[in-house]
PDB file of C-alpha atoms and ligand atoms in Angstrom:
ATOM      1  CA  MET A 139     -14.606  18.125  -2.039  1.00  0.00           C
ATOM      2  CA  LYS A 140     -12.708  18.965  -5.230  1.00  0.00           C
ATOM      3  CA  ILE A 141     -11.331  16.183  -7.423  1.00  0.00           C
ATOM      4  CA  TYR A 142      -8.530  16.647  -9.926  1.00  0.00           C
ATOM      5  CA  LEU A 143      -9.282  15.071 -13.302  1.00  0.00           C
ATOM      6  CA  ASN A 144      -7.168  15.614 -16.418  1.00  0.00           C
ATOM      7  CA  GLY A 145      -6.118  19.180 -15.757  1.00  0.00           C
ATOM      8  CA  LYS A 146      -9.209  20.525 -13.991  1.00  0.00           C
ATOM      9  CA  PHE A 147     -10.850  20.444 -10.575  1.00  0.00           C
ATOM     10  CA  TYR A 148     -14.434  19.195 -10.295  1.00  0.00           C
ATOM     11  CA  ALA A 149     -16.997  18.900  -7.513  1.00  0.00           C
ATOM     12  CA  LYS A 150     -17.301  15.296  -6.257  1.00  0.00           C
ATOM     13  CA  ASP A 151     -20.511  14.572  -8.188  1.00  0.00           C
ATOM     14  CA  GLN A 152     -19.138  16.168 -11.367  1.00  0.00           C
ATOM     15  CA  ALA A 153     -15.879  14.198 -11.524  1.00  0.00           C
ATOM     16  CA  LYS A 154     -16.740  11.551 -14.111  1.00  0.00           C
ATOM     17  CA  ILE A 155     -14.858   9.183 -16.357  1.00  0.00           C
ATOM     18  CA  SER A 156     -15.980   7.471 -19.587  1.00  0.00           C
ATOM     19  CA  VAL A 157     -17.541   3.996 -19.518  1.00  0.00           C
ATOM     20  CA  PHE A 158     -15.101   3.263 -22.376  1.00  0.00           C
ATOM     21  CA  ASP A 159     -12.095   3.957 -20.149  1.00  0.00           C
ATOM     22  CA  HIS A 160      -9.888   0.854 -20.105  1.00  0.00           C
ATOM     23  CA  GLY A 161      -9.248   1.419 -16.405  1.00  0.00           C
ATOM     24  CA  LEU A 162     -12.870   0.344 -15.934  1.00  0.00           C
ATOM     25  CA  LEU A 163     -13.213  -2.113 -18.827  1.00  0.00           C
ATOM     26  CA  TYR A 164      -9.967  -4.018 -18.167  1.00  0.00           C
ATOM     27  CA  GLY A 165      -8.423  -2.723 -14.942  1.00  0.00           C
ATOM     28  CA  ASP A 166      -5.765  -1.233 -17.211  1.00  0.00           C
ATOM     29  CA  GLY A 167      -3.964   1.393 -15.158  1.00  0.00           C
ATOM     30  CA  VAL A 168      -1.895   2.042 -12.031  1.00  0.00           C
ATOM     31  CA  PHE A 169      -2.456   3.795  -8.726  1.00  0.00           C
ATOM     32  CA  GLU A 170      -0.957   4.996  -5.465  1.00  0.00           C
ATOM     33  CA  GLY A 171      -2.339   5.445  -1.957  1.00  0.00           C
ATOM     34  CA  ILE A 172      -0.464   8.248  -0.193  1.00  0.00           C
ATOM     35  CA  ARG A 173      -0.934   9.957   3.169  1.00  0.00           C
ATOM     36  CA  ALA A 174      -0.387  13.444   4.449  1.00  0.00           C
ATOM     37  CA  TYR A 175       0.279  14.048   8.134  1.00  0.00           C
ATOM     38  CA  ASN A 176       0.427  17.361   9.910  1.00  0.00           C
ATOM     39  CA  GLY A 177       0.576  19.459   6.691  1.00  0.00           C
ATOM     40  CA  LYS A 178       3.223  17.300   4.994  1.00  0.00           C
ATOM     41  CA  VAL A 179       2.971  14.516   2.430  1.00  0.00           C
ATOM     42  CA  PHE A 180       4.799  11.431   3.694  1.00  0.00           C
ATOM     43  CA  LYS A 181       7.322   9.853   1.286  1.00  0.00           C
ATOM     44  CA  LEU A 182       5.796  11.629  -1.714  1.00  0.00           C
ATOM     45  CA  LYS A 183       8.868  11.197  -3.930  1.00  0.00           C
ATOM     46  CA  GLU A 184       9.011   7.466  -3.147  1.00  0.00           C
ATOM     47  CA  HIS A 185       5.320   7.017  -4.033  1.00  0.00           C
ATOM     48  CA  LEU A 186       5.775   8.929  -7.294  1.00  0.00           C
ATOM     49  CA  LYS A 187       8.825   6.888  -8.215  1.00  0.00           C
ATOM     50  CA  ARG A 188       6.880   3.661  -7.683  1.00  0.00           C
ATOM     51  CA  LEU A 189       3.964   5.034  -9.729  1.00  0.00           C
ATOM     52  CA  TYR A 190       6.193   5.901 -12.689  1.00  0.00           C
ATOM     53  CA  HIS A 191       7.873   2.496 -12.483  1.00  0.00           C
ATOM     54  CA  SER A 192       4.492   0.716 -12.430  1.00  0.00           C
ATOM     55  CA  ALA A 193       3.379   2.807 -15.425  1.00  0.00           C
ATOM     56  CA  ARG A 194       6.585   2.065 -17.322  1.00  0.00           C
ATOM     57  CA  ALA A 195       6.219  -1.665 -16.646  1.00  0.00           C
ATOM     58  CA  ILE A 196       2.829  -1.644 -18.385  1.00  0.00           C
ATOM     59  CA  THR A 197       3.938   0.881 -21.070  1.00  0.00           C
ATOM     60  CA  LEU A 198       1.476   3.466 -19.804  1.00  0.00           C
ATOM     61  CA  ASN A 199       2.323   7.070 -20.525  1.00  0.00           C
ATOM     62  CA  ILE A 200       1.748   9.520 -17.674  1.00  0.00           C
ATOM     63  CA  PRO A 201       1.019  12.838 -19.405  1.00  0.00           C
ATOM     64  CA  LEU A 202       2.704  14.870 -16.644  1.00  0.00           C
ATOM     65  CA  LYS A 203       6.350  15.027 -15.670  1.00  0.00           C
ATOM     66  CA  ILE A 204       7.064  13.749 -12.168  1.00  0.00           C
ATOM     67  CA  ASP A 205       7.544  17.274 -10.719  1.00  0.00           C
ATOM     68  CA  GLU A 206       4.340  18.486 -12.399  1.00  0.00           C
ATOM     69  CA  LEU A 207       2.404  15.608 -10.875  1.00  0.00           C
ATOM     70  CA  GLU A 208       3.975  16.366  -7.490  1.00  0.00           C
ATOM     71  CA  LYS A 209       2.791  19.994  -7.738  1.00  0.00           C
ATOM     72  CA  THR A 210      -0.693  18.872  -8.797  1.00  0.00           C
ATOM     73  CA  ILE A 211      -0.983  16.602  -5.745  1.00  0.00           C
ATOM     74  CA  LEU A 212      -0.019  19.472  -3.449  1.00  0.00           C
ATOM     75  CA  GLU A 213      -2.505  21.739  -5.246  1.00  0.00           C
ATOM     76  CA  THR A 214      -5.281  19.174  -4.744  1.00  0.00           C
ATOM     77  CA  LEU A 215      -4.556  19.111  -1.006  1.00  0.00           C
ATOM     78  CA  LYS A 216      -4.474  22.925  -0.850  1.00  0.00           C
ATOM     79  CA  ILE A 217      -7.729  23.414  -2.735  1.00  0.00           C
ATOM     80  CA  ASN A 218      -9.383  21.004  -0.271  1.00  0.00           C
ATOM     81  CA  GLY A 219      -7.772  22.690   2.744  1.00  0.00           C
ATOM     82  CA  LEU A 220      -6.330  19.405   4.024  1.00  0.00           C
ATOM     83  CA  LYS A 221      -3.472  18.876   6.481  1.00  0.00           C
ATOM     84  CA  ASP A 222      -4.086  15.211   7.250  1.00  0.00           C
ATOM     85  CA  ALA A 223      -5.339  13.265   4.273  1.00  0.00           C
ATOM     86  CA  TYR A 224      -5.480  10.136   2.231  1.00  0.00           C
ATOM     87  CA  ILE A 225      -4.561  10.709  -1.395  1.00  0.00           C
ATOM     88  CA  ARG A 226      -5.646   8.307  -4.119  1.00  0.00           C
ATOM     89  CA  LEU A 227      -3.741   8.902  -7.327  1.00  0.00           C
ATOM     90  CA  VAL A 228      -4.954   6.954 -10.367  1.00  0.00           C
ATOM     91  CA  ILE A 229      -3.666   6.783 -13.941  1.00  0.00           C
ATOM     92  CA  THR A 230      -5.862   4.846 -16.344  1.00  0.00           C
ATOM     93  CA  ARG A 231      -5.149   3.821 -19.922  1.00  0.00           C
ATOM     94  CA  GLY A 232      -7.965   6.193 -20.950  1.00  0.00           C
ATOM     95  CA  GLU A 233     -10.841   5.961 -23.376  1.00  0.00           C
ATOM     96  CA  GLY A 234     -10.646   3.317 -26.101  1.00  0.00           C
ATOM     97  CA  ASP A 235     -12.905   0.911 -27.952  1.00  0.00           C
ATOM     98  CA  LEU A 236     -14.289  -2.402 -26.691  1.00  0.00           C
ATOM     99  CA  GLY A 237     -11.147  -4.352 -27.564  1.00  0.00           C
ATOM    100  CA  LEU A 238      -8.374  -4.665 -25.002  1.00  0.00           C
ATOM    101  CA  ASP A 239      -5.660  -3.278 -27.287  1.00  0.00           C
ATOM    102  CA  PRO A 240      -4.132  -0.327 -25.409  1.00  0.00           C
ATOM    103  CA  ARG A 241      -3.057   1.233 -28.716  1.00  0.00           C
ATOM    104  CA  LYS A 242      -6.721   2.204 -29.124  1.00  0.00           C
ATOM    105  CA  CYS A 243      -6.436   4.504 -26.089  1.00  0.00           C
ATOM    106  CA  PRO A 244      -4.680   7.655 -27.265  1.00  0.00           C
ATOM    107  CA  LYS A 245      -4.823   9.581 -23.977  1.00  0.00           C
ATOM    108  CA  SER A 246      -4.387   8.268 -20.450  1.00  0.00           C
ATOM    109  CA  SER A 247      -6.434   9.767 -17.617  1.00  0.00           C
ATOM    110  CA  VAL A 248      -5.033  11.229 -14.399  1.00  0.00           C
ATOM    111  CA  LEU A 249      -7.192  11.637 -11.326  1.00  0.00           C
ATOM    112  CA  ILE A 250      -6.429  12.643  -7.771  1.00  0.00           C
ATOM    113  CA  ILE A 251      -8.824  12.238  -4.871  1.00  0.00           C
ATOM    114  CA  ALA A 252      -7.781  13.771  -1.558  1.00  0.00           C
ATOM    115  CA  ASP A 253     -10.008  12.893   1.340  1.00  0.00           C
ATOM    116  CA  LYS A 254      -9.979  12.546   5.088  1.00  0.00           C
ATOM    117  CA  ILE A 255      -8.956   9.135   6.307  1.00  0.00           C
ATOM    118  CA  THR A 256     -10.720   6.827   8.689  1.00  0.00           C
ATOM    119  CA  LEU A 257      -8.094   5.175  10.801  1.00  0.00           C
ATOM    120  CA  TYR A 258      -8.309   1.677  12.160  1.00  0.00           C
ATOM    121  CA  PRO A 259      -9.746   1.915  15.689  1.00  0.00           C
ATOM    122  CA  GLU A 260      -6.989   2.698  18.199  1.00  0.00           C
ATOM    123  CA  LYS A 261      -7.870  -0.435  20.169  1.00  0.00           C
ATOM    124  CA  LEU A 262      -6.599  -2.652  17.324  1.00  0.00           C
ATOM    125  CA  TYR A 263      -3.116  -1.107  17.674  1.00  0.00           C
ATOM    126  CA  LYS A 264      -3.190  -1.993  21.387  1.00  0.00           C
ATOM    127  CA  LYS A 265      -4.787  -5.429  21.060  1.00  0.00           C
ATOM    128  CA  GLY A 266      -3.371  -6.608  17.720  1.00  0.00           C
ATOM    129  CA  LEU A 267      -5.062  -8.119  14.674  1.00  0.00           C
ATOM    130  CA  ASP A 268      -6.485 -11.616  14.390  1.00  0.00           C
ATOM    131  CA  LEU A 269      -5.616 -12.843  10.862  1.00  0.00           C
ATOM    132  CA  VAL A 270      -6.166 -15.857   8.659  1.00  0.00           C
ATOM    133  CA  THR A 271      -4.015 -17.490   5.992  1.00  0.00           C
ATOM    134  CA  VAL A 272      -6.158 -17.873   2.885  1.00  0.00           C
ATOM    135  CA  ALA A 273      -6.230 -20.379   0.029  1.00  0.00           C
ATOM    136  CA  THR A 274      -6.013 -17.740  -2.729  1.00  0.00           C
ATOM    137  CA  LYS A 275      -2.359 -17.553  -3.769  1.00  0.00           C
ATOM    138  CA  ARG A 276      -0.616 -14.271  -4.602  1.00  0.00           C
ATOM    139  CA  ASN A 277      -0.267 -13.623  -8.345  1.00  0.00           C
ATOM    140  CA  ILE A 278       2.856 -15.148  -9.832  1.00  0.00           C
ATOM    141  CA  SER A 279       5.424 -12.639 -11.109  1.00  0.00           C
ATOM    142  CA  GLU A 280       5.500 -14.339 -14.490  1.00  0.00           C
ATOM    143  CA  ALA A 281       1.793 -13.498 -14.971  1.00  0.00           C
ATOM    144  CA  LEU A 282       1.364 -10.116 -13.289  1.00  0.00           C
ATOM    145  CA  ASN A 283       4.248  -8.932 -11.157  1.00  0.00           C
ATOM    146  CA  PRO A 284       3.015  -7.952  -7.665  1.00  0.00           C
ATOM    147  CA  CYS A 285       5.539  -5.072  -7.774  1.00  0.00           C
ATOM    148  CA  ILE A 286       3.232  -3.348 -10.250  1.00  0.00           C
ATOM    149  CA  LYS A 287       0.618  -1.402  -8.298  1.00  0.00           C
ATOM    150  CA  SER A 288      -1.991  -1.922 -10.998  1.00  0.00           C
ATOM    151  CA  LEU A 289      -5.742  -1.412 -11.036  1.00  0.00           C
ATOM    152  CA  ASN A 290      -6.058  -5.206 -11.277  1.00  0.00           C
ATOM    153  CA  TYR A 291      -6.732  -6.012  -7.619  1.00  0.00           C
ATOM    154  CA  LEU A 292      -8.989  -9.036  -8.128  1.00  0.00           C
ATOM    155  CA  ASN A 293      -6.311 -11.406  -6.794  1.00  0.00           C
ATOM    156  CA  ASN A 294      -6.261  -9.450  -3.533  1.00  0.00           C
ATOM    157  CA  ILE A 295     -10.040  -9.011  -3.491  1.00  0.00           C
ATOM    158  CA  MET A 296     -10.511 -12.797  -3.751  1.00  0.00           C
ATOM    159  CA  ALA A 297      -8.250 -13.140  -0.694  1.00  0.00           C
ATOM    160  CA  LYS A 298     -10.124 -10.339   1.093  1.00  0.00           C
ATOM    161  CA  ILE A 299     -13.425 -12.170   0.498  1.00  0.00           C
ATOM    162  CA  GLU A 300     -11.948 -15.217   2.228  1.00  0.00           C
ATOM    163  CA  ALA A 301     -10.852 -13.032   5.156  1.00  0.00           C
ATOM    164  CA  ASN A 302     -14.344 -11.475   5.340  1.00  0.00           C
ATOM    165  CA  ARG A 303     -15.897 -14.939   5.516  1.00  0.00           C
ATOM    166  CA  ALA A 304     -13.594 -15.783   8.415  1.00  0.00           C
ATOM    167  CA  ASN A 305     -14.380 -12.449  10.113  1.00  0.00           C
ATOM    168  CA  ALA A 306     -10.723 -11.429   9.891  1.00  0.00           C
ATOM    169  CA  PRO A 307      -9.561  -7.878   9.122  1.00  0.00           C
ATOM    170  CA  GLU A 308      -6.783  -9.004   6.735  1.00  0.00           C
ATOM    171  CA  ALA A 309      -5.653 -12.132   4.895  1.00  0.00           C
ATOM    172  CA  ILE A 310      -2.158 -13.604   4.789  1.00  0.00           C
ATOM    173  CA  MET A 311      -1.401 -14.652   1.216  1.00  0.00           C
ATOM    174  CA  LEU A 312       1.181 -17.271   0.272  1.00  0.00           C
ATOM    175  CA  ASN A 313       2.923 -17.463  -3.074  1.00  0.00           C
ATOM    176  CA  LYS A 314       2.519 -20.467  -5.377  1.00  0.00           C
ATOM    177  CA  ASP A 315       5.392 -22.272  -3.595  1.00  0.00           C
ATOM    178  CA  GLY A 316       3.758 -21.919  -0.179  1.00  0.00           C
ATOM    179  CA  TYR A 317       6.004 -19.140   1.139  1.00  0.00           C
ATOM    180  CA  VAL A 318       4.450 -16.125   2.841  1.00  0.00           C
ATOM    181  CA  ALA A 319       4.099 -13.219   0.372  1.00  0.00           C
ATOM    182  CA  GLU A 320       2.057 -10.379   1.906  1.00  0.00           C
ATOM    183  CA  CYS A 321      -1.504  -9.389   2.852  1.00  0.00           C
ATOM    184  CA  THR A 322      -4.181  -7.920   0.562  1.00  0.00           C
ATOM    185  CA  GLY A 323      -3.113  -4.332   1.209  1.00  0.00           C
ATOM    186  CA  ASP A 324      -0.230  -4.626   3.657  1.00  0.00           C
ATOM    187  CA  ASN A 325       3.257  -6.127   3.894  1.00  0.00           C
ATOM    188  CA  ILE A 326       4.129  -8.570   6.672  1.00  0.00           C
ATOM    189  CA  PHE A 327       7.066  -8.824   9.108  1.00  0.00           C
ATOM    190  CA  ILE A 328       7.974 -11.386  11.749  1.00  0.00           C
ATOM    191  CA  VAL A 329      10.296 -10.895  14.721  1.00  0.00           C
ATOM    192  CA  MET A 330      12.534 -13.865  15.643  1.00  0.00           C
ATOM    193  CA  ASN A 331      15.348 -13.721  18.204  1.00  0.00           C
ATOM    194  CA  GLN A 332      15.384  -9.904  18.242  1.00  0.00           C
ATOM    195  CA  SER A 333      15.645  -9.600  14.463  1.00  0.00           C
ATOM    196  CA  LEU A 334      13.160  -8.691  11.718  1.00  0.00           C
ATOM    197  CA  ILE A 335      12.313 -10.807   8.704  1.00  0.00           C
ATOM    198  CA  THR A 336      10.093  -9.817   5.785  1.00  0.00           C
ATOM    199  CA  PRO A 337       9.604 -11.673   2.495  1.00  0.00           C
ATOM    200  CA  PRO A 338      11.670 -10.347  -0.420  1.00  0.00           C
ATOM    201  CA  CYS A 339       9.618  -8.539  -3.070  1.00  0.00           C
ATOM    202  CA  TRP A 340      10.474 -11.165  -5.685  1.00  0.00           C
ATOM    203  CA  ALA A 341       8.586 -13.699  -3.558  1.00  0.00           C
ATOM    204  CA  GLY A 342       5.348 -11.874  -4.407  1.00  0.00           C
ATOM    205  CA  ALA A 343       5.159  -8.710  -2.330  1.00  0.00           C
ATOM    206  CA  LEU A 344       4.638  -5.102  -3.267  1.00  0.00           C
ATOM    207  CA  ASP A 345       7.728  -2.992  -2.623  1.00  0.00           C
ATOM    208  CA  GLY A 346       5.820  -1.165   0.101  1.00  0.00           C
ATOM    209  CA  ILE A 347       6.805   2.359   1.094  1.00  0.00           C
ATOM    210  CA  THR A 348       5.935   1.640   4.737  1.00  0.00           C
ATOM    211  CA  ARG A 349       7.888  -1.636   4.507  1.00  0.00           C
ATOM    212  CA  ALA A 350      10.969   0.271   3.290  1.00  0.00           C
ATOM    213  CA  THR A 351      10.483   2.897   6.028  1.00  0.00           C
ATOM    214  CA  VAL A 352      10.331   0.209   8.728  1.00  0.00           C
ATOM    215  CA  ILE A 353      13.441  -1.560   7.349  1.00  0.00           C
ATOM    216  CA  GLU A 354      15.266   1.784   7.419  1.00  0.00           C
ATOM    217  CA  LEU A 355      14.079   2.608  10.963  1.00  0.00           C
ATOM    218  CA  ALA A 356      15.033  -0.858  12.218  1.00  0.00           C
ATOM    219  CA  LYS A 357      18.495  -0.830  10.634  1.00  0.00           C
ATOM    220  CA  ASN A 358      19.576   2.752  11.207  1.00  0.00           C
ATOM    221  CA  LYS A 359      17.598   4.029  14.174  1.00  0.00           C
ATOM    222  CA  LEU A 360      16.869   1.004  16.336  1.00  0.00           C
ATOM    223  CA  LYS A 361      19.858  -1.113  15.241  1.00  0.00           C
ATOM    224  CA  ILE A 362      17.709  -4.218  14.882  1.00  0.00           C
ATOM    225  CA  PRO A 363      19.100  -6.780  12.403  1.00  0.00           C
ATOM    226  CA  THR A 364      16.713  -7.019   9.426  1.00  0.00           C
ATOM    227  CA  LYS A 365      16.578  -9.601   6.667  1.00  0.00           C
ATOM    228  CA  GLU A 366      14.529 -10.066   3.505  1.00  0.00           C
ATOM    229  CA  GLU A 367      14.075 -13.820   3.485  1.00  0.00           C
ATOM    230  CA  LEU A 368      11.533 -16.460   2.525  1.00  0.00           C
ATOM    231  CA  PHE A 369       9.498 -17.949   5.363  1.00  0.00           C
ATOM    232  CA  THR A 370       6.487 -20.216   5.747  1.00  0.00           C
ATOM    233  CA  PRO A 371       3.370 -20.181   7.998  1.00  0.00           C
ATOM    234  CA  TYR A 372       5.423 -22.308  10.478  1.00  0.00           C
ATOM    235  CA  ASN A 373       7.669 -19.268  11.037  1.00  0.00           C
ATOM    236  CA  ILE A 374       4.617 -17.093  11.690  1.00  0.00           C
ATOM    237  CA  TYR A 375       3.185 -19.553  14.227  1.00  0.00           C
ATOM    238  CA  THR A 376       6.526 -19.748  16.053  1.00  0.00           C
ATOM    239  CA  ALA A 377       7.486 -16.050  15.749  1.00  0.00           C
ATOM    240  CA  ASP A 378       7.984 -13.855  18.817  1.00  0.00           C
ATOM    241  CA  GLU A 379       6.079 -10.991  17.158  1.00  0.00           C
ATOM    242  CA  VAL A 380       4.223 -10.354  13.896  1.00  0.00           C
ATOM    243  CA  PHE A 381       3.133  -7.023  12.429  1.00  0.00           C
ATOM    244  CA  LEU A 382       1.849  -5.519   9.177  1.00  0.00           C
ATOM    245  CA  THR A 383       2.864  -2.345   7.384  1.00  0.00           C
ATOM    246  CA  GLY A 384       0.958  -0.206   4.882  1.00  0.00           C
ATOM    247  CA  THR A 385       0.053   3.372   4.106  1.00  0.00           C
ATOM    248  CA  ALA A 386      -3.452   2.912   5.487  1.00  0.00           C
ATOM    249  CA  ALA A 387      -2.594   0.582   8.404  1.00  0.00           C
ATOM    250  CA  GLU A 388       0.803   2.178   9.238  1.00  0.00           C
ATOM    251  CA  VAL A 389       2.499  -0.333  11.587  1.00  0.00           C
ATOM    252  CA  ILE A 390      -0.032  -2.624  13.243  1.00  0.00           C
ATOM    253  CA  PRO A 391       0.549  -5.632  15.518  1.00  0.00           C
ATOM    254  CA  VAL A 392      -0.774  -9.127  14.772  1.00  0.00           C
ATOM    255  CA  THR A 393      -1.468 -11.253  17.840  1.00  0.00           C
ATOM    256  CA  LYS A 394      -3.403 -14.192  16.401  1.00  0.00           C
ATOM    257  CA  VAL A 395      -3.069 -16.090  13.107  1.00  0.00           C
ATOM    258  CA  ASP A 396      -5.293 -19.012  12.074  1.00  0.00           C
ATOM    259  CA  ASN A 397      -6.625 -19.130  15.618  1.00  0.00           C
ATOM    260  CA  ARG A 398      -3.141 -19.570  17.069  1.00  0.00           C
ATOM    261  CA  ILE A 399      -1.758 -17.092  19.562  1.00  0.00           C
ATOM    262  CA  ILE A 400       1.427 -15.374  18.393  1.00  0.00           C
ATOM    263  CA  GLY A 401       4.185 -14.941  20.977  1.00  0.00           C
ATOM    264  CA  GLU A 402       2.702 -13.762  24.248  1.00  0.00           C
ATOM    265  CA  GLY A 403      -0.618 -12.847  22.639  1.00  0.00           C
ATOM    266  CA  HIS A 404      -0.107  -9.102  22.892  1.00  0.00           C
ATOM    267  CA  PRO A 405       1.885  -6.559  20.834  1.00  0.00           C
ATOM    268  CA  GLY A 406       5.610  -7.196  21.294  1.00  0.00           C
ATOM    269  CA  LYS A 407       8.315  -4.755  22.386  1.00  0.00           C
ATOM    270  CA  ILE A 408       9.951  -4.366  18.953  1.00  0.00           C
ATOM    271  CA  THR A 409       6.568  -3.801  17.271  1.00  0.00           C
ATOM    272  CA  GLN A 410       5.669  -1.150  19.855  1.00  0.00           C
ATOM    273  CA  LYS A 411       9.024   0.578  19.387  1.00  0.00           C
ATOM    274  CA  LEU A 412       8.529   0.658  15.603  1.00  0.00           C
ATOM    275  CA  ILE A 413       4.988   2.027  15.974  1.00  0.00           C
ATOM    276  CA  GLN A 414       6.378   4.819  18.138  1.00  0.00           C
ATOM    277  CA  GLU A 415       9.267   5.655  15.765  1.00  0.00           C
ATOM    278  CA  PHE A 416       6.953   5.542  12.749  1.00  0.00           C
ATOM    279  CA  LYS A 417       4.610   8.013  14.424  1.00  0.00           C
ATOM    280  CA  ILE A 418       7.467  10.442  15.091  1.00  0.00           C
ATOM    281  CA  LEU A 419       8.706  10.155  11.497  1.00  0.00           C
ATOM    282  CA  THR A 420       5.293  10.672   9.863  1.00  0.00           C
ATOM    283  CA  HIS A 421       4.650  13.677  12.079  1.00  0.00           C
ATOM    284  CA  ASN A 422       7.994  15.343  11.421  1.00  0.00           C
ATOM    285  CA  SER A 423       8.988  14.555   7.827  1.00  0.00           C
ATOM    286  CA  GLY A 424       7.512  14.911   4.352  1.00  0.00           C
ATOM    287  CA  THR A 425       6.860  17.398   1.574  1.00  0.00           C
ATOM    288  CA  PRO A 426       5.180  20.556   2.961  1.00  0.00           C
ATOM    289  CA  ILE A 427       1.752  21.328   1.451  1.00  0.00           C
ATOM    290  CA  TYR A 428       1.537  24.991   2.446  1.00  0.00           C
TER     291      TYR A 428
HETATM  292  N1  LIG B 787       0.769  -4.752  -0.451  1.00  0.00           N
HETATM  293  C1  LIG B 787      -0.242  -4.423  -1.253  1.00  0.00           C
HETATM  294  C2  LIG B 787      -0.813  -5.444  -2.158  1.00  0.00           C
HETATM  295  C3  LIG B 787      -0.735  -3.100  -1.251  1.00  0.00           C
HETATM  296  O1  LIG B 787      -1.734  -2.759  -2.058  1.00  0.00           O
HETATM  297  C4  LIG B 787       0.862  -2.555   0.484  1.00  0.00           C
HETATM  298  C5  LIG B 787       1.314  -3.860   0.407  1.00  0.00           C
HETATM  299  C6  LIG B 787       1.539  -1.584   1.403  1.00  0.00           C
HETATM  300  O2  LIG B 787       2.339  -0.675   0.662  1.00  0.00           O
HETATM  301  P1  LIG B 787       2.596   0.827   1.138  1.00  0.00           P
HETATM  302  O3  LIG B 787       3.417   1.405   0.034  1.00  0.00           O
HETATM  303  O4  LIG B 787       1.254   1.490   1.282  1.00  0.00           O
HETATM  304  O5  LIG B 787       3.318   0.745   2.403  1.00  0.00           O
HETATM  305  C7  LIG B 787      -0.189  -2.158  -0.352  1.00  0.00           C
HETATM  306  C8  LIG B 787      -0.710  -0.753  -0.305  1.00  0.00           C
HETATM  307  C9  LIG B 787      -6.520   1.112   0.212  1.00  0.00           C
HETATM  308  C10 LIG B 787      -5.065   1.212   0.314  1.00  0.00           C
HETATM  309  O6  LIG B 787      -7.153   2.151   0.079  1.00  0.00           O
HETATM  310  C11 LIG B 787      -4.242   0.185  -0.129  1.00  0.00           C
HETATM  311  C12 LIG B 787      -2.874   0.322  -0.032  1.00  0.00           C
HETATM  312  C13 LIG B 787      -2.336   1.444   0.505  1.00  0.00           C
HETATM  313  C14 LIG B 787      -3.178   2.464   0.938  1.00  0.00           C
HETATM  314  C15 LIG B 787      -4.550   2.341   0.845  1.00  0.00           C
HETATM  315  O7  LIG B 787      -7.054   0.008   0.256  1.00  0.00           O
HETATM  316  N2  LIG B 787      -2.106  -0.693  -0.491  1.00  0.00           N
END
């Protein structure tokens, strides 16, 4: 495996970053998780746009122009001979001193890891996930806006630890007002009366690329009414269907939450339709690698 790091490719065990890098010392940096399917990178431009916005929000300079970074990602996939891949793109503040002042970091670091992905077992897409609502609240926007895909994931990790302790594969996180925000690495949707509802990003959710893709598919392809609206755990417990979206998880059904059966207890019709449409789209669209 070859890793891109600041302009060069290195073997996996040679790709190293300084212990003085503020990405490590303070979680100061941003990242993206991107997937390639069938020789094409899915929604690459959208991921890059979000990355540059996250960087701008924390005044982090990305030393490559957006089209240069796009080319470098494709090059990383080519050099590794990948057609289906998971791409982890990370920009850190770079090397500085032991104080947190980012002005002490003259040069940010860019790294790209392209690897094979391990999918969730197929049976989970057929059976649905069994989730828990956790006590850890999603970060408030006034402290660290959840729209920023930063290297500071401790809020989500705390929630993930709670899910682990409950033997659940994901955690539903509420915002400080008790409204549903998102999961630790996925957005959430409910289906009520043949329409989709997902929390608005300002309520504490990442502006997920898969979320946007599903909204677009629902509105334009499947003609399913879709709203971005606040809802509470009550609306999850009484929903007809629940599903999650994310680059890693794609579209995955949820059939149990807090030990309560959702809807009929198996993946619903609208969820199944979206899974099918998402599969077609990921297989047929994207930026060609070769
Ligand atoms: N919410 C959070 C907090 C995320 O980190 C999503 C929602 C889904 O967004 P996308 O744009 O992927 O639809 C994420 C994405 C990983 C991994 O390796 C994490 C994510 C994506 C891919 C891989 O844990 N998080």
